[in-house]
């Protein structure tokens, strides 16, 4: 293997062309409209709210629906706008609305697991789900049974943590 003594052969070799790498940003799909028709149906007074808390997405709907009403990623971002002195909170896909909100995103679950590690985010997700299902809380609570799923082979610690968090959330509302 021959080595260049003066380094001129290294400088004479042409540079490879520059490559431009496009950064893929999450696409903002618009806000999710509220769907209060299930909550307001008098014939479905005992219909349960079904919430599937997945680590990659939360789904919510009514027990009489064949499919979930909506699905949202379990993220929340909150930031304070200094110019207007106002705090903004974005939940789910709404957290992709602008760069400032994306920079403040927090996940509800531990990375790579189904264990809730941020209960502030989980509380925001549950509030968001209930609002989108039309539950306004004017009667002092939800007024419907709630079915929440958990991961397969869930650890005892995770189950207790989820039950305590859900109980704390229900006691607050």
PDB file of C-alpha atoms in Angstrom, residues 87-167:
ATOM      1  CA  UNK A  87     -49.921  28.600  28.885  1.00  0.00           C
ATOM      2  CA  UNK A  88     -50.856  26.293  26.025  1.00  0.00           C
ATOM      3  CA  UNK A  89     -51.493  22.563  26.375  1.00  0.00           C
ATOM      4  CA  UNK A  90     -51.653  20.228  23.386  1.00  0.00           C
ATOM      5  CA  UNK A  91     -52.650  16.574  23.624  1.00  0.00           C
ATOM      6  CA  UNK A  92     -52.167  13.741  21.138  1.00  0.00           C
ATOM      7  CA  UNK A  93     -51.795  14.777  17.490  1.00  0.00           C
ATOM      8  CA  UNK A  94     -52.418  18.394  18.452  1.00  0.00           C
ATOM      9  CA  UNK A  95     -48.907  18.359  19.975  1.00  0.00           C
ATOM     10  CA  UNK A  96     -47.545  18.383  16.398  1.00  0.00           C
ATOM     11  CA  UNK A  97     -49.150  21.741  15.636  1.00  0.00           C
ATOM     12  CA  UNK A  98     -45.906  23.735  15.689  1.00  0.00           C
ATOM     13  CA  UNK A  99     -42.206  23.400  16.455  1.00  0.00           C
ATOM     14  CA  UNK A 100     -42.470  24.815  19.984  1.00  0.00           C
ATOM     15  CA  UNK A 101     -45.147  22.304  20.933  1.00  0.00           C
ATOM     16  CA  UNK A 102     -43.166  19.434  19.363  1.00  0.00           C
ATOM     17  CA  UNK A 103     -40.100  20.440  21.343  1.00  0.00           C
ATOM     18  CA  UNK A 104     -41.994  20.149  24.630  1.00  0.00           C
ATOM     19  CA  UNK A 105     -43.601  16.738  24.023  1.00  0.00           C
ATOM     20  CA  UNK A 106     -43.735  14.328  26.933  1.00  0.00           C
ATOM     21  CA  UNK A 107     -44.801  10.699  26.697  1.00  0.00           C
ATOM     22  CA  UNK A 108     -47.109   9.077  29.245  1.00  0.00           C
ATOM     23  CA  UNK A 109     -45.305   5.739  29.174  1.00  0.00           C
ATOM     24  CA  UNK A 110     -41.795   4.589  29.961  1.00  0.00           C
ATOM     25  CA  UNK A 111     -39.798   4.051  26.788  1.00  0.00           C
ATOM     26  CA  UNK A 112     -40.228   0.497  25.515  1.00  0.00           C
ATOM     27  CA  UNK A 113     -42.803  -0.544  28.106  1.00  0.00           C
ATOM     28  CA  UNK A 114     -46.466  -0.179  28.903  1.00  0.00           C
ATOM     29  CA  UNK A 115     -45.825   1.294  32.345  1.00  0.00           C
ATOM     30  CA  UNK A 116     -47.216   4.764  32.961  1.00  0.00           C
ATOM     31  CA  UNK A 117     -44.393   6.980  34.165  1.00  0.00           C
ATOM     32  CA  UNK A 118     -45.901  10.444  33.743  1.00  0.00           C
ATOM     33  CA  UNK A 119     -49.277  10.771  35.428  1.00  0.00           C
ATOM     34  CA  UNK A 120     -49.680  14.430  34.457  1.00  0.00           C
ATOM     35  CA  UNK A 121     -49.685  13.375  30.813  1.00  0.00           C
ATOM     36  CA  UNK A 122     -52.048  10.456  31.525  1.00  0.00           C
ATOM     37  CA  UNK A 123     -54.453  12.784  33.327  1.00  0.00           C
ATOM     38  CA  UNK A 124     -54.373  15.145  30.348  1.00  0.00           C
ATOM     39  CA  UNK A 125     -55.023  12.227  27.966  1.00  0.00           C
ATOM     40  CA  UNK A 126     -58.000  11.011  29.999  1.00  0.00           C
ATOM     41  CA  UNK A 127     -59.445  14.539  30.203  1.00  0.00           C
ATOM     42  CA  UNK A 128     -59.015  14.896  26.443  1.00  0.00           C
ATOM     43  CA  UNK A 129     -60.686  11.542  25.766  1.00  0.00           C
ATOM     44  CA  UNK A 130     -63.645  12.353  27.990  1.00  0.00           C
ATOM     45  CA  UNK A 131     -64.089  15.787  26.404  1.00  0.00           C
ATOM     46  CA  UNK A 132     -63.983  14.304  22.894  1.00  0.00           C
ATOM     47  CA  UNK A 133     -66.596  11.718  23.924  1.00  0.00           C
ATOM     48  CA  UNK A 134     -68.872  14.529  25.111  1.00  0.00           C
ATOM     49  CA  UNK A 135     -68.472  13.986  28.861  1.00  0.00           C
ATOM     50  CA  UNK A 136     -68.517  17.496  30.255  1.00  0.00           C
ATOM     51  CA  UNK A 137     -68.636  16.663  33.987  1.00  0.00           C
ATOM     52  CA  UNK A 138     -71.484  19.049  34.781  1.00  0.00           C
ATOM     53  CA  UNK A 139     -73.160  16.309  36.834  1.00  0.00           C
ATOM     54  CA  UNK A 140     -70.096  16.039  39.062  1.00  0.00           C
ATOM     55  CA  UNK A 141     -68.593  13.021  37.346  1.00  0.00           C
ATOM     56  CA  UNK A 142     -68.689  10.810  34.307  1.00  0.00           C
ATOM     57  CA  UNK A 143     -71.971   9.093  35.121  1.00  0.00           C
ATOM     58  CA  UNK A 144     -71.099   6.007  33.044  1.00  0.00           C
ATOM     59  CA  UNK A 145     -69.152   2.824  33.708  1.00  0.00           C
ATOM     60  CA  UNK A 146     -65.561   2.944  32.465  1.00  0.00           C
ATOM     61  CA  UNK A 147     -63.671  -0.033  31.038  1.00  0.00           C
ATOM     62  CA  UNK A 148     -59.891   0.413  30.768  1.00  0.00           C
ATOM     63  CA  UNK A 149     -57.592  -2.181  29.251  1.00  0.00           C
ATOM     64  CA  UNK A 150     -54.130  -3.146  30.429  1.00  0.00           C
ATOM     65  CA  UNK A 151     -51.201  -4.860  28.701  1.00  0.00           C
ATOM     66  CA  UNK A 152     -51.097  -8.661  28.433  1.00  0.00           C
ATOM     67  CA  UNK A 153     -49.095 -10.211  31.285  1.00  0.00           C
ATOM     68  CA  UNK A 154     -49.053  -6.891  33.121  1.00  0.00           C
ATOM     69  CA  UNK A 155     -46.774  -6.807  36.148  1.00  0.00           C
ATOM     70  CA  UNK A 156     -48.327  -6.391  39.576  1.00  0.00           C
ATOM     71  CA  UNK A 157     -46.460  -3.135  40.160  1.00  0.00           C
ATOM     72  CA  UNK A 158     -47.757  -1.670  36.915  1.00  0.00           C
ATOM     73  CA  UNK A 159     -51.323  -2.779  37.657  1.00  0.00           C
ATOM     74  CA  UNK A 160     -51.248  -1.251  41.147  1.00  0.00           C
ATOM     75  CA  UNK A 161     -49.748   1.959  39.767  1.00  0.00           C
ATOM     76  CA  UNK A 162     -52.446   2.220  37.093  1.00  0.00           C
ATOM     77  CA  UNK A 163     -55.248   1.493  39.561  1.00  0.00           C
ATOM     78  CA  UNK A 164     -53.923   4.088  42.028  1.00  0.00           C
ATOM     79  CA  UNK A 165     -53.552   6.663  39.284  1.00  0.00           C
ATOM     80  CA  UNK A 166     -57.013   5.988  37.893  1.00  0.00           C
ATOM     81  CA  UNK A 167     -58.522   6.102  41.387  1.00  0.00           C
TER      82      UNK A 167
END
